[in-house]
Short mmCIF file of C-alpha atoms in Angstrom, two decimals:
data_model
loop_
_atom_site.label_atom_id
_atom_site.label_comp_id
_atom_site.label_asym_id
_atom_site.label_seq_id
_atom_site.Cartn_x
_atom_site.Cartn_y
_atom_site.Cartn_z
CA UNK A 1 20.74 0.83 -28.88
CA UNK A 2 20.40 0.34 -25.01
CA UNK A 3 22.22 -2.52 -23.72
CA UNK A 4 20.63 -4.20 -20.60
CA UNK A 5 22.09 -4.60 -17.44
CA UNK A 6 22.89 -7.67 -15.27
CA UNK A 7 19.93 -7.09 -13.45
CA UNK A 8 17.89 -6.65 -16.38
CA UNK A 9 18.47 -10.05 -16.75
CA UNK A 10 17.99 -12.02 -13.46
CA UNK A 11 15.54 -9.08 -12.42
CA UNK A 12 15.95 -5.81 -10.09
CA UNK A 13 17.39 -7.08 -6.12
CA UNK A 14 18.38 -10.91 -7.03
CA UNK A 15 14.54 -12.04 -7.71
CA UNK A 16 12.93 -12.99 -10.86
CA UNK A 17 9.46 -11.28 -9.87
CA UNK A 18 11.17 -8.33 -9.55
CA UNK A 19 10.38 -5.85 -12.76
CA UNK A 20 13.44 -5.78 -15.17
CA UNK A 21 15.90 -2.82 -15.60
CA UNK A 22 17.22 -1.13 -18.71
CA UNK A 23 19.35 1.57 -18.38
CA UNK A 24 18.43 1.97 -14.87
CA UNK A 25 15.08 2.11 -16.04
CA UNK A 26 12.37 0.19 -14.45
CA UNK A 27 10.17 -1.82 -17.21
CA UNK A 28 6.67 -1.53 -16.33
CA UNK A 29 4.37 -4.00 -18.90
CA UNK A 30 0.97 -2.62 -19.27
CA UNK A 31 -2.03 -4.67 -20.94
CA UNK A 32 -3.75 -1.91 -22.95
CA UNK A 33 -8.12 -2.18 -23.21
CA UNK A 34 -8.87 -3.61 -26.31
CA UNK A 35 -9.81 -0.90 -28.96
CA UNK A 36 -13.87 -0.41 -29.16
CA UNK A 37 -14.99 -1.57 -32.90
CA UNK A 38 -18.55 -1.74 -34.45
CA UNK A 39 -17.00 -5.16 -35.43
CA UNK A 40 -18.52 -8.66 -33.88
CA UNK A 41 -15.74 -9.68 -31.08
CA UNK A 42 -14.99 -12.96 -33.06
CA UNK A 43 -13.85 -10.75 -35.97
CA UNK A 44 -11.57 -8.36 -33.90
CA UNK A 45 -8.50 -8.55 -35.27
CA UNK A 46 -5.98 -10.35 -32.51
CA UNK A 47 -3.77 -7.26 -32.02
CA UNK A 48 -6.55 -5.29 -30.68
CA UNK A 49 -7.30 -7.28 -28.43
CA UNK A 50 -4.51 -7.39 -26.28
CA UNK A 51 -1.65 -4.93 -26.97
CA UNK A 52 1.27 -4.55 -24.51
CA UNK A 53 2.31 -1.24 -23.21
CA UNK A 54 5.87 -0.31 -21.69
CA UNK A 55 6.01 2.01 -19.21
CA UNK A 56 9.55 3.08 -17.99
CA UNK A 57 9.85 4.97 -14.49
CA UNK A 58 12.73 5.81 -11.86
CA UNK A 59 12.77 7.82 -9.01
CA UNK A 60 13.10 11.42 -9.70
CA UNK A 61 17.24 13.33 -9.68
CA UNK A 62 17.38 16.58 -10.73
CA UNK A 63 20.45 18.86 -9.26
CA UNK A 64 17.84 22.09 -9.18
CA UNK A 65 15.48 21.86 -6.21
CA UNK A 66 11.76 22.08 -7.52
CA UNK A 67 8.18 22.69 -4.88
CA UNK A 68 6.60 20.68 -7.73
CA UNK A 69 8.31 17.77 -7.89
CA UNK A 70 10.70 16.64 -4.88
CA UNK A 71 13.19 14.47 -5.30
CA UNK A 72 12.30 12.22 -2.73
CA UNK A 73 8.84 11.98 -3.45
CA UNK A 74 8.46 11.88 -6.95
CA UNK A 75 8.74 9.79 -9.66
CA UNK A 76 10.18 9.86 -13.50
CA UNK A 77 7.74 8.13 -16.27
CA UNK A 78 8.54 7.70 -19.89
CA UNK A 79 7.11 6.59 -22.71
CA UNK A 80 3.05 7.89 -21.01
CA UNK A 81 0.14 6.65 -23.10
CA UNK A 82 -1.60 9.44 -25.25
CA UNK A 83 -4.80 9.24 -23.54
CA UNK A 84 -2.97 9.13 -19.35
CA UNK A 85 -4.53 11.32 -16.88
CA UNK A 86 -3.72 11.75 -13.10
CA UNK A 87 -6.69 8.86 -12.34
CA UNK A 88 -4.75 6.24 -14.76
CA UNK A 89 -1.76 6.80 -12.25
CA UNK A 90 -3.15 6.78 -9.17
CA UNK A 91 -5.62 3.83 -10.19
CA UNK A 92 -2.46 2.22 -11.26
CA UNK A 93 0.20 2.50 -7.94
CA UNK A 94 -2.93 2.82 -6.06
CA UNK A 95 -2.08 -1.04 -4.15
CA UNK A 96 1.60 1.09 -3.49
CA UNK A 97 1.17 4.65 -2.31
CA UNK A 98 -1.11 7.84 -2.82
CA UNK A 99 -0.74 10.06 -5.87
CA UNK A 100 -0.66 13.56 -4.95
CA UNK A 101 -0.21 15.24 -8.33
CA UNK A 102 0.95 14.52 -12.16
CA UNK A 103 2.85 16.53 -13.93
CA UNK A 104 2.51 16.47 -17.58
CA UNK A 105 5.90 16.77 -19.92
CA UNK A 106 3.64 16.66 -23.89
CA UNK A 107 6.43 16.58 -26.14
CA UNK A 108 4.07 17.69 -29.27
CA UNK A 109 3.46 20.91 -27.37
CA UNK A 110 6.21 21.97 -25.40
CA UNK A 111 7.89 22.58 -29.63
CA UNK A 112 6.28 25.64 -29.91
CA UNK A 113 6.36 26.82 -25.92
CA UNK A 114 9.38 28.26 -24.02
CA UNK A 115 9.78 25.93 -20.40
CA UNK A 116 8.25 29.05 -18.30
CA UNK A 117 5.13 28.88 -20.37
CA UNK A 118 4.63 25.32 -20.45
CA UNK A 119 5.27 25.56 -16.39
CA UNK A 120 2.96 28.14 -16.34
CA UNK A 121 0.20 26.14 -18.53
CA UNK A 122 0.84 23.00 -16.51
CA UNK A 123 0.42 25.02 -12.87
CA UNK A 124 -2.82 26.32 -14.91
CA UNK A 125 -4.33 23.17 -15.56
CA UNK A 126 -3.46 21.64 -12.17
CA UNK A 127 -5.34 24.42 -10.72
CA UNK A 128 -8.40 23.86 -12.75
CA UNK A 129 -8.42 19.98 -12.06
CA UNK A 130 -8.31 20.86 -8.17
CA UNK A 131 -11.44 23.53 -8.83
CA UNK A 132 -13.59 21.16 -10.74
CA UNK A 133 -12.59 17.98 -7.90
CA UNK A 134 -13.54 20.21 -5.33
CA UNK A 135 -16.64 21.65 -6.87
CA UNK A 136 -17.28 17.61 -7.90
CA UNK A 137 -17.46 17.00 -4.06
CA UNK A 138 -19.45 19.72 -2.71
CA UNK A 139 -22.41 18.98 -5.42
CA UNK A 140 -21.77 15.07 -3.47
CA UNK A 141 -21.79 16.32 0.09
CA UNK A 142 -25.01 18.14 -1.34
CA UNK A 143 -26.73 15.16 -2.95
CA UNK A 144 -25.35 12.98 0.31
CA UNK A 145 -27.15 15.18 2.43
CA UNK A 146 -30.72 15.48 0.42
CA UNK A 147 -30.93 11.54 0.34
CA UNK A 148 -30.02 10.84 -3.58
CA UNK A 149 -27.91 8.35 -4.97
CA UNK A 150 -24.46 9.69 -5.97
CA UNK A 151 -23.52 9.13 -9.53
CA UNK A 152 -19.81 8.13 -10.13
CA UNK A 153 -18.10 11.22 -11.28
CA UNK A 154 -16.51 12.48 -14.35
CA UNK A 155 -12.76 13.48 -14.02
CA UNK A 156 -12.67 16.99 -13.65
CA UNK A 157 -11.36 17.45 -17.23
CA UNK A 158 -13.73 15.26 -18.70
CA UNK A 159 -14.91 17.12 -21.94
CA UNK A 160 -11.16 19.04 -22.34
CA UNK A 161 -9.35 15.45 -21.87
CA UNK A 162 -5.58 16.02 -23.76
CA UNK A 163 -4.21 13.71 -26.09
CA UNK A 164 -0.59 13.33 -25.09
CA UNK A 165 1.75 13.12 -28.03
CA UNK A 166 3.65 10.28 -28.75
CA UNK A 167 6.91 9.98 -26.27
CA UNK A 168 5.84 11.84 -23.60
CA UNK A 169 6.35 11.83 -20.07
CA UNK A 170 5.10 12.84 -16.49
CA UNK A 171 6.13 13.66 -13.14
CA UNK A 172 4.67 11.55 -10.54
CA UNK A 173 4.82 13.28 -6.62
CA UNK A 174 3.39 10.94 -3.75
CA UNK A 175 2.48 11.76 -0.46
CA UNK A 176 5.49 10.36 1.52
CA UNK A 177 8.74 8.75 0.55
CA UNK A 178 7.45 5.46 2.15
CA UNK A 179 4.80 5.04 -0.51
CA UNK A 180 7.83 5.83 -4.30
CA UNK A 181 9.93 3.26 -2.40
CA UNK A 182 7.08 0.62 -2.27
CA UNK A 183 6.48 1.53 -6.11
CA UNK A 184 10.56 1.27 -7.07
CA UNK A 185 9.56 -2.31 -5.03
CA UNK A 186 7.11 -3.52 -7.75
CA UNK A 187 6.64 -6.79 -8.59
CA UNK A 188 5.77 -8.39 -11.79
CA UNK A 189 2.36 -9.29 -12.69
CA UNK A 190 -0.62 -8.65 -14.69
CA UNK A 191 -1.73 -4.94 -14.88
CA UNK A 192 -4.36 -3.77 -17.19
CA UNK A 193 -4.60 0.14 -18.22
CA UNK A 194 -7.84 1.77 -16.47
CA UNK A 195 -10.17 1.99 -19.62
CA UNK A 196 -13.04 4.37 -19.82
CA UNK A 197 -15.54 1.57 -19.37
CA UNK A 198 -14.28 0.88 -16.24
CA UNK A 199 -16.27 -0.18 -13.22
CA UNK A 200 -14.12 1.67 -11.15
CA UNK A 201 -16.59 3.55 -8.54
CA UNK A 202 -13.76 6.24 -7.47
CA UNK A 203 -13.90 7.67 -10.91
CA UNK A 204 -15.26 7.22 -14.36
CA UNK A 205 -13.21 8.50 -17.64
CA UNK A 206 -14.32 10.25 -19.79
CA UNK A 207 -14.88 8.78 -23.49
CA UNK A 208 -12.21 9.49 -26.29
CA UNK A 209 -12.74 9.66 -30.29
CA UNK A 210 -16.51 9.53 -31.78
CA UNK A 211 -18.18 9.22 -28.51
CA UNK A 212 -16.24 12.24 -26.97
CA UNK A 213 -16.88 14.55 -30.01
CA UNK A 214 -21.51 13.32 -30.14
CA UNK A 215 -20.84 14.02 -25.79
CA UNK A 216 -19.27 17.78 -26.77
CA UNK A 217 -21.96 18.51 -29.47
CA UNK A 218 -24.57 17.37 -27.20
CA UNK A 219 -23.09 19.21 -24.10
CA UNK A 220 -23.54 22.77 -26.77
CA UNK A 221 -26.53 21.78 -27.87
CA UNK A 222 -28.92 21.25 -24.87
CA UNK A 223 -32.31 20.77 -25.32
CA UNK A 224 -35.28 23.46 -25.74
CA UNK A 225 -36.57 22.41 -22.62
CA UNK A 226 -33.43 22.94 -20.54
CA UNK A 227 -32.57 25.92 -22.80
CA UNK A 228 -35.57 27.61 -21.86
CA UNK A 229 -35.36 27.38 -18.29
CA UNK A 230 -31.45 28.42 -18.33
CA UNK A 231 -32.73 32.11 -20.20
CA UNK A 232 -35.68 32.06 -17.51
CA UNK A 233 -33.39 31.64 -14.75
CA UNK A 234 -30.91 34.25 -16.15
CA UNK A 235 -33.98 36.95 -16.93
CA UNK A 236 -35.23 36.90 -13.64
CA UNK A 237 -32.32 37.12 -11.83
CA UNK A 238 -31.70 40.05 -14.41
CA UNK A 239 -35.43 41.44 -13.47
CA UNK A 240 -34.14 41.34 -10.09
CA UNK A 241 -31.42 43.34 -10.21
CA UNK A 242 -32.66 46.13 -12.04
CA UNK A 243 -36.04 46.21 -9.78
CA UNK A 244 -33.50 46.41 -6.79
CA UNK A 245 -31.18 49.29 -8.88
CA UNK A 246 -34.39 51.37 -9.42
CA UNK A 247 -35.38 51.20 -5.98
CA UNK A 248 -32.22 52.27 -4.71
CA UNK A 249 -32.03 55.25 -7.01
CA UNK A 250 -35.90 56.15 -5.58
CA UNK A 251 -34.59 56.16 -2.31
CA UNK A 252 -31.70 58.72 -2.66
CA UNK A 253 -34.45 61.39 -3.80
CA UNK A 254 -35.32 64.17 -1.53
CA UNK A 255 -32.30 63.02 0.41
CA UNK A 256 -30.82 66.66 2.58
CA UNK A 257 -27.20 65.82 2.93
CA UNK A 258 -25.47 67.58 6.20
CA UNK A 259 -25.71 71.25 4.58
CA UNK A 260 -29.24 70.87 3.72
CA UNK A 261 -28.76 70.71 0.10
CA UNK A 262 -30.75 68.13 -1.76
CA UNK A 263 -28.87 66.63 -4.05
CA UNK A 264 -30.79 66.62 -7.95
CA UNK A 265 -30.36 62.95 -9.69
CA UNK A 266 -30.22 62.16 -13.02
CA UNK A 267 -32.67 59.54 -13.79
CA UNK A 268 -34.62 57.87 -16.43
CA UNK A 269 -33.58 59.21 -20.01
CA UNK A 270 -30.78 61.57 -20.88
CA UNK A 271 -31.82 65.23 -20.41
CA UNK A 272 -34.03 64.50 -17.36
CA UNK A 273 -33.50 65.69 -13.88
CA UNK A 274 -35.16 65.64 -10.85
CA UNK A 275 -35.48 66.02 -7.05
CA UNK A 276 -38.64 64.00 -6.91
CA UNK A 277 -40.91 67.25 -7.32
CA UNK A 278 -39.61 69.19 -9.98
CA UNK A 279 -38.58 67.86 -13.25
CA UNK A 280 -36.06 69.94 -15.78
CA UNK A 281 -35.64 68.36 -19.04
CA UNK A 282 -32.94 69.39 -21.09
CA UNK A 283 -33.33 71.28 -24.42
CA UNK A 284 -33.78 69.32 -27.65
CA UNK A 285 -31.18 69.88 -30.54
CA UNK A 286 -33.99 70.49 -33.45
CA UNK A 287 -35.56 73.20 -31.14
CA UNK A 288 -32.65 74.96 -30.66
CA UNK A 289 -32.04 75.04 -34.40
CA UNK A 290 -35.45 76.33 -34.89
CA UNK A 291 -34.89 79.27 -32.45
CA UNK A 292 -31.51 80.78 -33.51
CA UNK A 293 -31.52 81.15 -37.17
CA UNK A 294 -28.84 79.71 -39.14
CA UNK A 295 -26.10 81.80 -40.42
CA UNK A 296 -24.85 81.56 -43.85
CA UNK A 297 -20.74 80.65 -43.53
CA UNK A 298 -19.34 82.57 -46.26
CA UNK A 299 -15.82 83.19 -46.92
CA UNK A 300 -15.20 86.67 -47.70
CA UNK A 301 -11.66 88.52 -48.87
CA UNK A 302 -10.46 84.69 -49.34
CA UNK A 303 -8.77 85.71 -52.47
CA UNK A 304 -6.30 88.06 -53.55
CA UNK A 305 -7.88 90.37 -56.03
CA UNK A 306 -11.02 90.17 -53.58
CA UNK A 307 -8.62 92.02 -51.32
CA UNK A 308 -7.49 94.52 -53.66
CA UNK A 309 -11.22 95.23 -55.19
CA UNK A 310 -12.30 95.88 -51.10
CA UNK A 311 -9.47 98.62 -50.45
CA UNK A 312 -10.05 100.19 -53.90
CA UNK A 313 -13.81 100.27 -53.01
CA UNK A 314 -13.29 101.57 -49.44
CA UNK A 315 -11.02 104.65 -51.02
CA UNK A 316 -13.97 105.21 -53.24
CA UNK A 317 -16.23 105.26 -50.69
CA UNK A 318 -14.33 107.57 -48.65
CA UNK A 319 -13.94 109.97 -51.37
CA UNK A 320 -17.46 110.01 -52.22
CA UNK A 321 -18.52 111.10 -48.60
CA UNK A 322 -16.03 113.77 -48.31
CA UNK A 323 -16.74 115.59 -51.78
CA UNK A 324 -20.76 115.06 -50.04
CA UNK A 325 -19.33 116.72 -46.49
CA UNK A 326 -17.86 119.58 -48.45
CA UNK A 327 -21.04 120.23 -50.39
CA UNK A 328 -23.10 120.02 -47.14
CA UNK A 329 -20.59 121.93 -45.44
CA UNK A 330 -20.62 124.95 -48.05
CA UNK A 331 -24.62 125.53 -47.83
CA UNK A 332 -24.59 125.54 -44.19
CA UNK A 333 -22.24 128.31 -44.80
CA UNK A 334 -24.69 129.95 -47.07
CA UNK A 335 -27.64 129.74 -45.09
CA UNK A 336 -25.85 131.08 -42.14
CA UNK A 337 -28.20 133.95 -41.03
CA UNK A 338 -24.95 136.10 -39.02
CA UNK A 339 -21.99 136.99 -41.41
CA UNK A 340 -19.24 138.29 -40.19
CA UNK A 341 -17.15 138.86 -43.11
#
């Protein structure tokens, strides 16, 4: 158990509106929105009403020097509400100083990541935030210019909004050292969470439980309509780019490079060449086969005995045509017309 302090009980710098200390801790009360029910109001139960959050916060001391968080502009939050984002913060030392980033410490899933890969998730997500802001306020320069109204914007992690896990804690970096003293300066009073029905015109949150999940399985499932035009969009830009692919290939035809060779390109189906005047398609496989007849594959000799019956048969053979020779040999003799002897 943490003992408080002597200024934890008269209050931080001698004045009782001065936010208490524990363990050199600064106790930041928060007044949590009121949980959305299907309920009538008058039956709300009274702890849902109005629920008190503590945040605890001190300025930043690490012995490592860290880009990402300096120590002299950055400040150390525990105990961060599951559903905190970077727009709770700076909504909430807005009156103080300028947020420049968050930093994100979820206990649930840095179990099951090493500290380089939860760095290297965090840096990943911070990068994506910045993309979507700055696409967020091109598409409002845009609408600024062409006369519409500008809707209040989502945060730029509106439909992939983390749930924090219980004890976790964040990194908060401000712009200038002027702006964490103010903050480590707070006074006591009556601060309210940002909820997601805010009125807030510098951002809108994004909803959380049922009305997230019907927002994501709407977002998936757009309508025919809009459906429709998406695949026309994506077919003619498709059409396009084939159109513009054929009539490149068209215009390398007939094309005499520096030696006055014309170069022969392969277009249109496999087997089919041309130089724009003549055309040489490649032999088909069936007609081939129908041209050259196809040999039997037999295996001959394979065996053994098939071996011995061959050499006995040769030596047969061989015989056979020199007991012929000596026959044919002898009547030549006898027909000779001139003998000597």
């Amino acid at each position: 158990m943490v003992k408080k302090t002597k200024k934890s009980e008269s209050g931080s710098n001698g004045g009782s509106d001065s936010l208490d200390l524990i363990a050199n801790f600064f106790i930041l009360p928060l007044h949590m929105p009121a949980l959305a029910t299907t309920a009538p109001a008058s039956s709300t139960p009274a702890q849902y009403k109005n629920v008190l959050h503590y945040l605890y916060f001190k300025k930043h001391e690490s012995p490592k020097e860290d880009r990402r968080t300096p120590k002299d502009r950055t400040l150390f939050v525990l105990n961060v509400p599951s559903d905190a984002t970077e727009s709770h913060f700076r909504d909430l030392f807005k009156p103080y100083g300028r947020v420049a980033a968050v930093h994100f410490i979820n206990r649930v899933r840095d179990t099951n990541m090493t500290k380089d890969e939860r760095e290297h998730q965090e840096e990943l997500e911070h990068l994506e935030r910045e993309a979507a802001l700055k696409e967020a306020e091109e598409k409002a320069k845009k609408n600024k210019k062409g006369g519409k109204k500008q809707q209040p914007q989502l945060e730029a992690h509106s439909l992939t909004r983390t749930i924090l896990g219980s004890g976790s804690q964040a990194f908060v970096v401000f712009l200038e050292e002027q702006e964490l003293t103010k903050v480590l300066g707070m006074k006591k009073k009556s601060r309210t969470w940002l909820n997601e029905a805010s009125n807030n015109d510098e951002v809108k949150l994004s909803s959380l439980g049922l009305t997230r999940w019907m927002q994501e399985y709407h977002r998936k499932r757009p309508e025919a309509s809009e459906l429709q035009a998406k695949v026309d969009e994506y077919m003619e830009k498709f059409e396009r780019s084939e159109y513009e692919t054929q009539q490149a290939a068209l215009a390398r035809l007939n094309t005499m490079d520096d030696d006055g060779f014309t170069l022969v390109t392969r277009t249109g189906n496999k087997g089919y060449n041309t130089d724009g005047v003549i055309k040489i398609t490649a032999a088909k496989a069936e007609d081939i086969e129908n041209i050259k007849p196809k040999k039997k594959k037999e295996l001959q000799d394979f065996y053994r005995f098939q071996m011995r019956e061959a050499k006995r048969d040769k030596l047969v053979e061989l015989r056979r045509k020199f007991e012929e020779d000596k026959v044919r040999i002898e009547a030549l003799k006898d027909n000779r017309r001139f003998k000597p002897y």
